[in-house]
Coordinates of C-alpha atoms and ligand atoms in Angstrom, one line a residue:
X87 CA -40.2 -8.5 0.6
X88 CA -41.9 -7.2 2.8
X89 CA -42.9 -3.4 2.1
X90 CA -45.2 -2.7 4.6
X91 CA -44.3 0.1 7.0
X92 CA -44.5 0.0 11.0
X93 CA -46.0 3.4 12.8
X94 CA -43.6 5.6 13.2
X95 CA -41.8 5.9 16.6
X96 CA -40.3 9.5 15.3
X97 CA -38.7 11.2 18.2
X98 CA -38.1 14.7 16.3
X99 CA -41.6 15.9 14.6
X100 CA -41.9 15.5 11.0
X101 CA -44.4 15.8 8.6
X102 CA -47.0 12.7 7.9
X103 CA -46.6 12.7 4.6
X104 CA -42.6 13.4 4.5
X105 CA -42.1 10.0 5.7
X106 CA -38.1 9.4 5.8
X107 CA -37.5 5.9 3.8
X108 CA -34.8 3.1 5.0
X109 CA -33.3 1.0 3.3
X110 CA -31.3 -2.4 4.5
X111 CA -28.8 -3.9 2.4
X112 CA -28.0 -7.3 3.2
X113 CA -25.2 -9.6 1.7
X114 CA -25.1 -12.6 3.5
X115 CA -22.7 -15.1 2.9
X116 CA -24.0 -18.7 2.0
X117 CA -22.7 -22.2 3.8
X118 CA -21.9 -23.3 0.2
X119 CA -19.3 -20.6 -0.6
X120 CA -21.7 -18.1 -2.7
X121 CA -23.9 -15.3 -1.1
X122 CA -27.0 -13.3 -2.2
X123 CA -27.7 -9.6 -1.6
X124 CA -30.9 -8.3 -0.7
X125 CA -32.5 -5.4 -0.3
X126 CA -35.0 -4.6 2.0
X127 CA -36.5 -1.5 1.9
X128 CA -38.7 -0.1 4.6
X129 CA -39.1 -3.8 6.0
X130 CA -41.4 -4.5 9.4
X131 CA -38.3 -4.5 12.2
X132 CA -38.5 -7.6 12.9
X133 CA -39.4 -11.1 10.9
X134 CA -38.5 -14.8 11.9
X135 CA -35.7 -16.5 11.3
X136 CA -37.5 -18.8 9.3
X137 CA -39.4 -16.3 6.8
X138 CA -35.7 -14.3 7.0
X139 CA -34.5 -17.4 5.3
X140 CA -37.3 -17.5 2.8
X141 CA -36.0 -14.6 1.4
X142 CA -32.7 -16.0 1.2
X143 CA -33.7 -18.7 -1.1
X144 CA -36.0 -17.2 -2.9
X145 CA -33.4 -14.4 -3.9
X146 CA -31.0 -17.2 -4.2
X147 CA -32.6 -19.0 -7.0
X148 CA -33.6 -16.2 -8.8
X149 CA -29.9 -14.7 -8.9
X150 CA -28.8 -18.6 -9.6
X151 CA -30.3 -18.4 -13.2
X152 CA -28.6 -15.2 -13.9
X153 CA -25.5 -15.0 -12.9
X154 CA -22.2 -16.8 -13.5
X155 CA -20.3 -18.4 -11.1
X156 CA -17.3 -20.9 -11.5
X157 CA -18.3 -24.4 -13.0
X158 CA -16.9 -26.1 -9.4
X159 CA -19.2 -29.0 -7.6
X160 CA -21.1 -26.5 -4.5
X161 CA -22.9 -28.5 -1.3
X162 CA -26.8 -28.5 -1.2
X163 CA -28.1 -26.0 1.1
X164 CA -30.5 -27.0 4.0
X165 CA -32.4 -24.4 4.1
X166 CA -34.5 -25.9 6.8
X167 CA -31.7 -26.8 9.1
X168 CA -30.0 -22.8 8.2
X169 CA -33.4 -21.4 9.7
X170 CA -33.2 -23.4 12.6
X171 CA -29.2 -22.4 13.0
X172 CA -28.0 -18.4 13.2
X173 CA -27.0 -15.9 11.3
X174 CA -23.3 -14.8 12.1
X175 CA -23.2 -10.8 12.6
X176 CA -19.8 -9.2 13.4
X177 CA -19.3 -11.8 15.7
X178 CA -22.9 -12.3 17.4
X179 CA -25.1 -15.1 16.6
X180 CA -28.6 -14.0 15.7
X181 CA -30.8 -16.9 16.3
X182 CA -35.4 -16.9 16.0
X183 CA -35.7 -13.1 15.2
X184 CA -33.7 -11.6 13.2
X185 CA -34.3 -7.6 14.3
X186 CA -33.4 -5.3 11.2
X187 CA -32.5 -2.6 13.9
X188 CA -29.3 -4.8 14.2
X189 CA -27.8 -3.4 10.7
X190 CA -26.6 0.0 9.2
X191 CA -29.3 1.5 6.9
X192 CA -27.9 2.5 3.8
X193 CA -24.6 0.2 4.1
X194 CA -23.3 -2.8 3.0
X195 CA -24.3 -5.2 5.8
X196 CA -22.3 -8.4 5.5
X197 CA -23.8 -11.6 7.1
X198 CA -22.9 -15.3 7.7
X199 CA -25.9 -17.7 7.5
X200 CA -24.7 -20.8 9.3
X201 CA -26.3 -24.0 8.0
X202 CA -25.5 -26.0 12.1
X203 CA -23.1 -28.5 10.1
X204 CA -20.7 -27.1 12.1
X205 CA -18.3 -26.2 9.0
X206 CA -17.9 -23.0 8.0
X207 CA -16.6 -21.7 4.6
X208 CA -13.7 -19.4 4.6
X209 CA -13.8 -18.1 1.2
X210 CA -16.9 -16.6 -0.9
X211 CA -16.7 -16.6 -5.1
X212 CA -18.2 -13.6 -6.5
X213 CA -18.1 -11.9 -2.7
X214 CA -16.8 -8.2 -4.2
X215 CA -17.8 -5.8 -6.9
X216 CA -14.4 -4.5 -7.8
X217 CA -16.0 -3.0 -11.2
X218 CA -13.7 0.0 -12.4
X219 CA -15.5 2.9 -12.3
X220 CA -13.6 5.4 -14.3
X221 CA -10.9 4.5 -17.3
X222 CA -8.1 5.4 -15.1
X223 CA -6.7 1.8 -16.8
X224 CA -5.6 3.5 -19.7
X225 CA -2.6 5.5 -17.2
X226 CA -0.9 1.9 -16.2
X227 CA 2.8 2.4 -16.0
X228 CA 5.5 1.4 -17.7
X229 CA 8.8 -0.1 -17.1
X230 CA 7.1 -1.9 -13.9
X231 CA 9.9 -4.1 -12.1
X232 CA 10.2 -6.4 -9.2
X233 CA 11.1 -3.7 -6.9
X234 CA 8.8 -0.7 -8.2
X235 CA 5.9 -2.9 -7.5
X236 CA 6.9 -4.4 -4.5
X237 CA 7.6 -0.5 -3.5
X238 CA 3.8 0.5 -4.7
X239 CA 2.3 -2.1 -1.3
X240 CA 5.0 -1.0 0.9
X241 CA 4.0 3.0 0.5
X242 CA 0.3 1.7 0.7
X243 CA 1.4 -0.5 4.1
X244 CA 3.2 2.9 4.9
X245 CA 0.3 5.3 4.4
X246 CA -1.5 2.8 6.2
X247 CA 0.4 2.9 9.6
X248 CA 1.1 6.8 8.9
X249 CA -2.2 7.2 10.4
X250 CA -2.0 4.4 13.4
X251 CA -3.1 6.1 16.5
X252 CA 0.2 7.0 18.8
X253 CA 1.1 4.6 21.0
X254 CA -0.2 1.9 18.4
X255 CA 2.4 -0.3 16.4
X256 CA 3.5 1.3 13.3
X257 CA 4.7 -2.3 11.9
X258 CA 5.8 -2.8 8.0
X259 CA 6.7 -6.3 7.7
X260 CA 8.2 -7.8 4.2
X261 CA 8.3 -11.7 3.9
X262 CA 9.5 -13.5 0.8
X263 CA 8.3 -16.9 1.9
X264 CA 10.2 -19.9 -0.9
X265 CA 11.1 -23.4 -0.4
X266 CA 14.4 -22.8 -0.7
X267 CA 15.2 -25.5 2.0
X268 CA 14.2 -28.1 -0.2
X269 CA 17.4 -27.1 -2.1
X270 CA 19.4 -28.5 1.3
X271 CA 19.6 -32.0 0.3
X272 CA 20.4 -31.9 -3.1
X273 CA 23.6 -29.6 -1.7
X274 CA 24.1 -27.4 -5.4
X275 CA 21.6 -24.8 -4.9
X276 CA 22.3 -24.1 -1.1
X277 CA 22.0 -20.1 -0.6
X278 CA 25.7 -18.6 0.8
X279 CA 24.1 -15.2 0.2
X280 CA 25.6 -12.3 2.8
X281 CA 22.7 -13.1 4.4
X282 CA 22.5 -16.0 7.1
X283 CA 21.1 -18.8 6.0
X284 CA 21.0 -20.1 9.5
X285 CA 18.1 -17.3 10.2
X286 CA 15.9 -18.0 7.2
X287 CA 15.7 -22.0 8.4
X288 CA 14.5 -20.8 11.4
X289 CA 12.1 -17.7 9.8
X290 CA 10.4 -20.6 6.8
X291 CA 9.9 -23.1 10.1
X292 CA 11.4 -25.1 12.3
X293 CA 10.6 -28.6 11.2
X294 CA 10.8 -29.5 7.6
X295 CA 6.9 -30.5 8.2
X296 CA 6.1 -27.0 8.7
X297 CA 7.7 -25.8 5.4
X298 CA 5.8 -28.8 3.4
X299 CA 2.3 -26.8 4.4
X300 CA 3.5 -23.9 3.8
X301 CA 2.9 -22.0 0.0
X302 CA 5.6 -20.2 -1.4
X303 CA 4.7 -16.5 -1.1
X304 CA 5.3 -12.7 -1.0
X305 CA 4.0 -11.1 2.0
X306 CA 3.4 -7.3 2.9
X307 CA 2.1 -7.2 6.2
X308 CA 1.7 -3.6 7.7
X309 CA -0.8 -2.9 11.8
X310 CA -2.4 0.1 9.7
X311 CA -6.0 0.6 10.7
X312 CA -7.0 -1.6 7.8
X313 CA -10.3 -2.0 6.2
X314 CA -13.7 -3.5 6.9
X315 CA -17.2 -3.9 5.4
X316 CA -18.2 -1.1 5.8
X317 CA -18.9 1.6 2.7
X318 CA -16.2 4.0 3.8
X319 CA -13.4 2.3 4.2
X320 CA -14.3 -1.0 2.0
X321 CA -11.4 -3.7 1.4
X322 CA -13.4 -3.5 -1.8
X323 CA -12.1 -0.4 -2.3
X324 CA -7.8 -2.1 -2.0
X325 CA -8.6 -3.7 -5.8
X326 CA -11.5 -1.4 -7.4
X327 CA -9.6 0.8 -9.4
X328 CA -10.4 4.6 -9.5
X329 CA -11.7 4.3 -5.9
X330 CA -8.8 5.8 -3.9
X331 CA -9.0 7.4 -0.1
X332 CA -5.4 7.8 0.0
X333 CA -5.8 9.8 -2.4
X334 CA -7.7 12.4 -1.1
X335 CA -4.9 13.4 1.5
X336 CA -2.5 14.1 -0.9
X337 CA -3.1 17.9 -0.4
X338 CA -1.6 17.9 2.6
X339 CA 1.8 16.8 1.9
X340 CA 2.4 20.3 0.4
X341 CA 4.8 22.3 2.1
X342 CA 5.8 22.0 6.0
X343 CA 9.1 21.1 7.2
X344 CA 12.1 19.1 5.0
X345 CA 12.2 16.7 4.4
X346 CA 8.6 16.6 4.4
X347 CA 7.9 13.4 5.8
X348 CA 4.1 12.6 4.9
X349 CA 3.8 9.3 2.8
X350 CA 0.6 10.1 1.1
X351 CA 1.8 8.8 -1.4
X352 CA -1.7 7.6 -3.2
X353 CA -2.5 9.5 -6.2
X354 CA -3.6 7.4 -8.8
X355 CA -6.1 4.6 -7.4
X356 CA -5.1 1.7 -8.6
X357 CA -1.0 1.0 -6.9
X358 CA -1.9 -2.2 -5.0
X359 CA -4.2 -3.6 -8.3
X360 CA -1.6 -3.2 -11.0
X361 CA 1.4 -4.1 -8.4
X362 CA -0.1 -7.6 -8.2
X363 CA -1.4 -8.2 -11.2
X364 CA 2.3 -8.1 -11.7
X365 CA 4.1 -9.6 -9.1
X366 CA 2.1 -13.1 -9.5
X367 CA -1.3 -14.7 -10.8
X368 CA -2.8 -14.8 -7.3
X369 CA -3.4 -12.1 -4.9
X370 CA -5.1 -12.5 -1.3
X371 CA -5.4 -9.0 -0.1
X372 CA -6.8 -9.7 4.6
X373 CA -7.5 -6.7 6.1
X374 CA -9.4 -6.6 9.6
X375 CA -9.9 -2.8 11.8
X376 CA -10.5 -1.9 15.4
X377 CA -14.4 -2.0 15.1
X378 CA -14.6 -5.7 13.0
X379 CA -14.2 -8.6 15.1
X380 CA -13.7 -10.1 12.0
X381 CA -10.8 -10.0 9.1
X382 CA -11.7 -9.5 5.7
X383 CA -10.2 -11.2 2.7
X384 CA -10.5 -10.3 -1.1
X385 CA -9.3 -12.2 -3.7
X386 CA -7.3 -11.4 -7.4
X387 CA -6.8 -14.2 -9.3
X388 CA -5.4 -12.6 -12.4
X389 CA -6.3 -14.8 -15.5
X390 CA -9.9 -14.9 -14.5
X391 CA -9.7 -11.0 -14.3
X392 CA -8.0 -11.1 -17.6
X393 CA -10.6 -14.0 -19.2
X394 CA -13.4 -12.3 -18.1
X395 CA -14.1 -15.4 -16.6
X396 CA -15.8 -13.9 -13.5
X397 CA -17.5 -10.9 -14.8
X398 CA -21.0 -11.1 -16.6
X399 CA -21.8 -7.7 -18.2
X400 CA -19.8 -5.0 -17.2
X401 CA -18.9 -6.6 -14.2
X402 CA -15.4 -7.2 -12.8
X403 CA -16.7 -9.4 -9.7
X404 CA -13.9 -11.2 -7.3
X405 CA -14.4 -13.6 -4.5
X406 CA -13.8 -12.6 -0.5
X407 CA -14.6 -14.1 3.1
X408 CA -14.4 -13.2 6.4
X409 CA -12.8 -15.8 9.1
X410 CA -11.3 -14.6 12.7
X411 CA -7.8 -12.8 12.7
X412 CA -4.5 -15.7 13.3
X413 CA -2.9 -15.8 16.6
X414 CA 0.1 -14.2 14.4
X415 CA -1.9 -11.3 12.9
X416 CA -2.7 -10.9 16.7
X417 CA 0.7 -10.7 17.8
X418 CA 1.8 -8.2 15.4
X419 CA -0.4 -6.2 15.7
X420 CA -2.0 -5.9 19.1
X421 CA -4.2 -3.1 18.6
X422 CA -6.1 -5.3 16.1
X423 CA -5.7 -3.7 12.8
X424 CA -4.3 -4.3 10.2
X425 CA -3.4 -5.2 6.4
X426 CA -2.1 -8.4 5.4
X427 CA -0.9 -8.6 0.7
X428 CA -0.1 -12.4 0.1
X429 CA 1.2 -12.9 -3.4
X430 CA 1.0 -17.1 -4.7
X431 CA 2.2 -18.4 -7.6
X432 CA 4.5 -15.4 -8.6
X433 CA 6.8 -15.4 -11.5
X434 CA 9.1 -12.8 -10.9
X435 CA 13.1 -13.1 -10.5
X436 CA 13.2 -12.5 -6.7
X437 CA 16.7 -10.9 -5.6
X438 CA 18.8 -12.2 -2.8
X439 CA 17.3 -11.5 0.6
X440 CA 20.1 -9.3 1.9
X441 CA 20.3 -7.0 -1.5
X442 CA 16.4 -6.5 -0.8
X443 CA 16.7 -5.9 2.4
X444 CA 19.7 -2.9 1.1
X445 CA 17.2 -1.7 -1.2
X446 CA 14.4 -0.9 0.7
X447 CA 16.3 0.5 3.3
X448 CA 17.5 2.6 0.6
X449 CA 14.0 3.4 -0.5
X450 CA 12.7 4.1 2.9
X451 CA 15.4 5.3 4.8
X452 CA 14.1 8.5 6.4
X453 CA 11.5 6.3 7.5
X454 CA 13.3 4.3 8.9
X455 CA 16.1 5.5 10.5
X456 CA 16.3 9.1 11.1
X457 CA 18.3 11.5 12.4
X458 CA 17.1 15.4 11.4
X459 CA 15.0 16.4 13.7
X460 CA 15.9 15.2 16.5
X461 CA 17.8 18.3 18.7
X462 CA 19.0 15.4 21.0
X463 CA 21.1 13.3 18.7
X464 CA 19.0 10.7 18.7
X465 CA 17.6 8.5 15.8
X466 CA 14.4 8.8 15.7
X467 CA 12.4 5.4 14.3
X468 CA 9.2 6.9 12.7
X469 CA 8.3 3.0 11.5
X470 CA 9.2 -0.8 12.5
X471 CA 10.2 -1.8 9.7
X472 CA 11.0 -5.9 8.8
X473 CA 12.3 -7.5 6.0
X474 CA 12.8 -11.1 6.3
X475 CA 11.9 -10.8 10.3
X476 CA 15.0 -8.7 10.3
X477 CA 14.7 -5.4 11.1
X478 CA 16.0 -2.6 8.6
X479 CA 17.5 -0.3 11.4
X480 CA 20.2 -3.3 11.6
X481 CA 21.3 -3.9 8.6
X482 CA 24.1 -1.7 7.8
X483 CA 24.5 -1.9 3.9
X484 CA 23.0 -0.1 1.3
X485 CA 23.6 3.2 -1.1
X486 CA 22.5 5.5 1.4
X487 CA 24.2 4.1 4.9
X488 CA 27.7 3.9 2.6
X489 CA 26.8 6.8 1.4
X490 CA 26.7 8.8 4.7
X491 CA 29.3 7.4 6.1
X492 CA 31.7 8.8 4.0
X493 CA 30.6 12.8 3.3
X494 CA 32.5 15.1 5.6
X495 CA 32.5 18.5 6.3
X496 CA 29.2 20.9 7.6
X497 CA 26.4 20.6 4.5
X498 CA 25.1 22.9 2.5
X499 CA 21.2 23.4 2.0
X500 CA 18.0 26.0 0.8
X501 CA 14.9 25.3 0.5
X502 CA 13.2 26.5 -3.2
X503 CA 9.4 27.1 -3.0
X504 CA 8.1 26.9 -6.4
X505 CA 4.8 28.4 -7.6
X506 CA 2.9 28.4 -10.9
X507 CA 2.7 32.4 -12.4
X508 CA -0.7 31.6 -14.1
X509 CA -3.1 33.9 -12.5
X510 CA -6.2 31.5 -11.2
X511 CA -3.8 28.8 -10.1
X512 CA -2.4 28.1 -6.5
X513 CA -0.4 25.9 -7.1
X514 CA 2.6 25.4 -5.2
X515 CA 6.1 22.9 -4.4
X516 CA 8.6 22.9 -2.4
X517 CA 12.3 21.3 -2.5
X518 CA 14.8 21.0 -0.4
X519 CA 18.4 20.8 -1.9
X520 CA 21.5 19.5 0.6
X521 CA 25.2 19.5 -1.3
X522 CA 27.1 17.0 0.6
X523 CA 31.2 16.7 0.7
X524 CA 33.3 13.3 -0.7
X525 CA 36.7 14.4 -0.2
X526 CA 39.6 12.8 -1.3
X527 CA 41.0 10.4 1.9
X528 CA 44.2 9.1 2.1
X529 CA 44.7 10.0 -1.9
X530 CA 41.5 7.9 -2.5
X531 CA 38.2 9.7 -3.9
X532 CA 35.0 9.2 -1.7
X533 CA 33.2 8.1 -4.7
X534 CA 35.3 5.7 -5.8
X535 CA 35.3 3.5 -2.2
X536 CA 31.5 4.5 -1.3
X537 CA 31.7 2.3 -5.4
X538 CA 34.0 -0.4 -3.7
X539 CA 31.7 -0.7 -1.2
X540 CA 29.0 -0.9 -3.3
X541 CA 30.8 -3.9 -4.9
X542 CA 31.6 -5.8 -1.7
X543 CA 27.5 -5.8 -0.6
X544 CA 27.5 -7.5 -4.4
X545 CA 26.3 -4.9 -6.4
X546 CA 26.8 -4.9 -9.8
X547 CA 28.3 -1.1 -9.8
X548 CA 28.5 0.4 -13.8
X549 CA 29.7 3.8 -13.4
X550 CA 33.1 5.0 -11.9
X551 CA 34.1 8.2 -10.7
X552 CA 33.1 10.5 -13.9
X553 CA 29.6 9.2 -14.1
X554 CA 28.6 8.4 -10.8
X555 CA 25.4 9.7 -9.7
X556 CA 25.0 13.2 -8.6
X557 CA 21.8 13.7 -7.6
X558 CA 19.3 11.4 -5.5
X559 CA 15.8 12.3 -5.4
X560 CA 12.9 11.5 -2.7
X561 CA 9.0 12.7 -2.5
X562 CA 8.1 13.0 0.3
X563 CA 11.0 10.8 2.1
X564 CA 10.5 8.3 -0.7
X565 CA 13.5 7.1 -3.4
X566 CA 12.5 8.0 -6.5
X567 CA 15.0 5.5 -8.1
X568 CA 15.1 5.9 -11.3
X569 CA 15.3 10.3 -11.6
X570 CA 18.2 10.3 -14.3
X571 CA 20.0 13.2 -14.1
X572 CA 23.6 13.7 -14.4
X573 CA 23.4 16.5 -11.9
X574 CA 21.2 20.3 -12.0
X575 CA 22.6 23.1 -13.8
X576 CA 23.4 25.3 -10.1
X577 CA 25.9 22.8 -9.1
X578 CA 28.1 23.1 -12.4
X579 CA 27.8 27.0 -12.1
X580 CA 27.9 27.2 -8.5
X581 CA 27.6 31.5 -8.6
X582 CA 29.6 32.5 -5.8
X583 CA 29.2 29.2 -3.8
X584 CA 32.7 28.8 -4.9
X585 CA 33.6 25.6 -2.9
X586 CA 30.5 24.1 -4.8
X587 CA 32.1 25.0 -7.9
X588 CA 35.8 23.9 -7.3
X589 CA 34.5 20.4 -5.8
X590 CA 31.2 19.9 -7.9
X591 CA 32.0 16.8 -9.0
X592 CA 33.0 16.0 -5.3
X593 CA 29.8 17.0 -4.5
X594 CA 26.4 14.9 -4.3
X595 CA 22.6 16.6 -4.0
X596 CA 20.3 15.0 -2.2
X597 CA 16.5 16.8 -3.2
X598 CA 13.8 16.8 -0.9
X599 CA 10.6 17.0 -2.8
X600 CA 6.8 17.5 -1.3
X601 CA 3.8 16.5 -2.9
X602 CA 3.4 19.5 -5.2
X603 CA 6.2 17.3 -7.8
X604 CA 4.4 14.6 -9.5
X605 CA 5.8 11.3 -10.0
X606 CA 5.2 9.1 -13.0
X607 CA 2.4 6.5 -12.4
X608 CA 5.0 3.7 -11.3
X609 CA 6.7 5.9 -9.2
X610 CA 9.9 6.1 -10.1
X611 CA 10.3 9.3 -11.5
X612 CA 9.3 12.9 -12.1
X613 CA 6.6 12.9 -14.3
X614 CA 8.1 15.0 -17.3
X615 CA 5.2 17.2 -17.9
X616 CA 4.7 18.6 -14.4
X617 CA 5.7 22.2 -14.9
X618 CA 8.0 22.0 -11.3
X619 CA 9.8 19.4 -12.3
X620 CA 11.1 21.2 -15.1
X621 CA 11.8 24.1 -12.9
X622 CA 13.9 21.8 -10.8
X623 CA 15.4 20.3 -13.6
X624 CA 17.1 23.8 -14.9
X625 CA 17.7 25.0 -12.1
X626 CA 20.4 27.4 -12.2
X627 CA 20.4 27.3 -15.8
X628 CA 19.9 31.2 -16.6
X629 CA 18.5 30.3 -20.1
X630 CA 16.0 28.1 -19.1
X631 CA 14.7 29.3 -16.6
X632 CA 13.3 32.4 -18.2
X633 CA 11.2 30.5 -20.1
X634 CA 9.4 28.6 -17.3
X635 CA 6.0 29.5 -16.4
X636 CA 6.8 28.8 -12.5
X637 CA 8.4 31.4 -10.2
X638 CA 10.4 30.5 -7.6
X639 CA 12.1 31.8 -3.9
X640 CA 14.7 30.2 -2.3
X641 CA 15.4 30.5 1.1
X642 CA 16.2 28.4 4.5
X643 CA 13.4 27.6 7.0
X644 CA 11.6 30.8 5.8
X645 CA 14.2 33.1 5.6
X646 CA 15.2 34.5 2.1
X647 CA 18.2 33.7 0.4
X648 CA 20.3 35.4 -2.5
Ligands
ATP175 N1 -2.2 -1.5 3.7 C1 -3.6 -0.7 3.3 N2 -4.0 -0.6 4.3 C2 -5.2 0.5 4.8 N3 -6.0 0.3 3.1 C3 -5.4 0.3 2.0 C4 -4.0 -0.2 2.5 N4 -3.3 -0.7 1.0 C5 -4.9 0.0 -0.3 N5 -5.4 0.8 0.9 C6 -6.9 1.1 0.4 O1 -7.2 0.5 -1.1 C7 -6.5 2.0 -2.0 C8 -6.5 1.9 -3.7 O2 -4.5 1.4 -3.0 P1 -4.1 1.3 -4.2 O3 -2.9 1.1 -3.7 O4 -4.6 0.8 -5.1 O5 -4.4 3.0 -4.6 P2 -3.9 4.6 -4.3 O6 -2.6 3.9 -2.9 O7 -5.1 5.6 -3.4 O8 -3.3 5.6 -4.9 P3 -1.9 4.6 -6.3 O9 -2.4 4.1 -7.4 O10 -0.8 5.9 -6.7 O11 -1.3 4.2 -5.3 C9 -6.2 3.4 -1.4 O12 -6.7 4.3 -1.5 C10 -6.8 2.6 0.2 O13 -8.0 2.9 0.2
MG176 MG1 -1.2 2.9 -3.7

């Protein structure tokens, strides 16, 4: 490796003895599905392709000795042919002479070395380094289910599409591609679920032939800004524990207008990887940014990571690759950026598609259809959300839609601003409590009517009128499905709100929270450690409120209430 410094052509005057060092990091994907990393410190501005290939070869031979690779057969690299062929750098072909200024100093440049054989590999061993850099794994969530894991992936997608430029499509598309069609001949397994089974046929593929080649998978696609190979926005952060970009946005989601639709859910920096490990044995993440012509991929293989087969020392390396975008991906995201997470060899029980559609609509309701802010009375659709090719705005079922249909009269609402009393802290959180009334209709409790509708939709309903949940909690517009509060003390006391007091059995409280509230790592409930959650849970209970280190201001859009 040459360390000779070329004569400087500085535009700014710099002291001669204070020369600026330049370092280039180049990751070169090799024709046999492996890769090497070259670090060139203060190199000559250009070098011949042959010299460059020699450097790569030296590095390859050196690292082969120290690195653990899978034992699979690899083809021999013909270095001579490679030197006569080209390097692919973000879609540009570099031949003959390699100019270092083409690359970005101090960031990882990914190049593919072609060997002229005309066959390019798309998957490379040990491409991304995911070695965890924190001990955050200790906080792994408990009570993880299929729904929780899927929601973790969708949270990521929602957070991603939120930052799309105006005018760009904000699409989230969830698909479960299961080879259900093979049941067709044998009869008994035929899907008699509510959703149209013919539609499923159309979705999976028109011909039996295409079904044969499709591997079963759960896929979550979003048209967000995507990830690439760059240092700041590397796809490696997807799997690297604690390397979250999402986390930095959390503080922006404190305050603002209820129902606080700012999907800045990322907090812990391991939601994605953990969800995939839970859902299946193998996960393929494919992502593309607008700037990059290529799609970068990363593959997590649960067993390999767990038995440390792919680890050498403390490293946690996984395979990855680089490819051209597929037509389908370009069609779904015309502005050219996306992220797709596909889970193969899943092992969890997957609900019927219609039930999944209803459930996801419940969890993300205000992001799918939202009629609160619009003065025109028009329903807004903050994001386009498809499950199995169907737009969730078209799905009429689910708990929220059914409940909305059966509520009557004026809603009563107010906001609470929570602040920590301790000196020197400025922690804040906000909540809106909205009370909705469910009357008796034709001698029947609306709540019973709602539960009957659920049963018709195929849900198992174990609640009765007495035990039916009177509190529903959303954080940043997203349902926390397991908050176990039967009611809030305020609802039982009612103070002067006599209508509430009399009818509290017929009132349901919809609570909207901002990011000042902290969820559990599985994001299904509120953390019981959090002062604000405790204060909210005890709201209206004179005895418990006193003990709290939290001050509360009750207001409606800034005007204080008593
Ligand atoms: N769909 C996506 N589009 C773009 N970037 C993504 C996407 N999904 C994940 N990422 C990137 O990968 C990082 C890790 O995601 P992950 O879900 O593991 O953690 P997080 O969202 O930051 O926090 P949490 O553990 O609370 O979910 C994110 O911070 C983000 O930088
Ligand atoms: Mg996340």
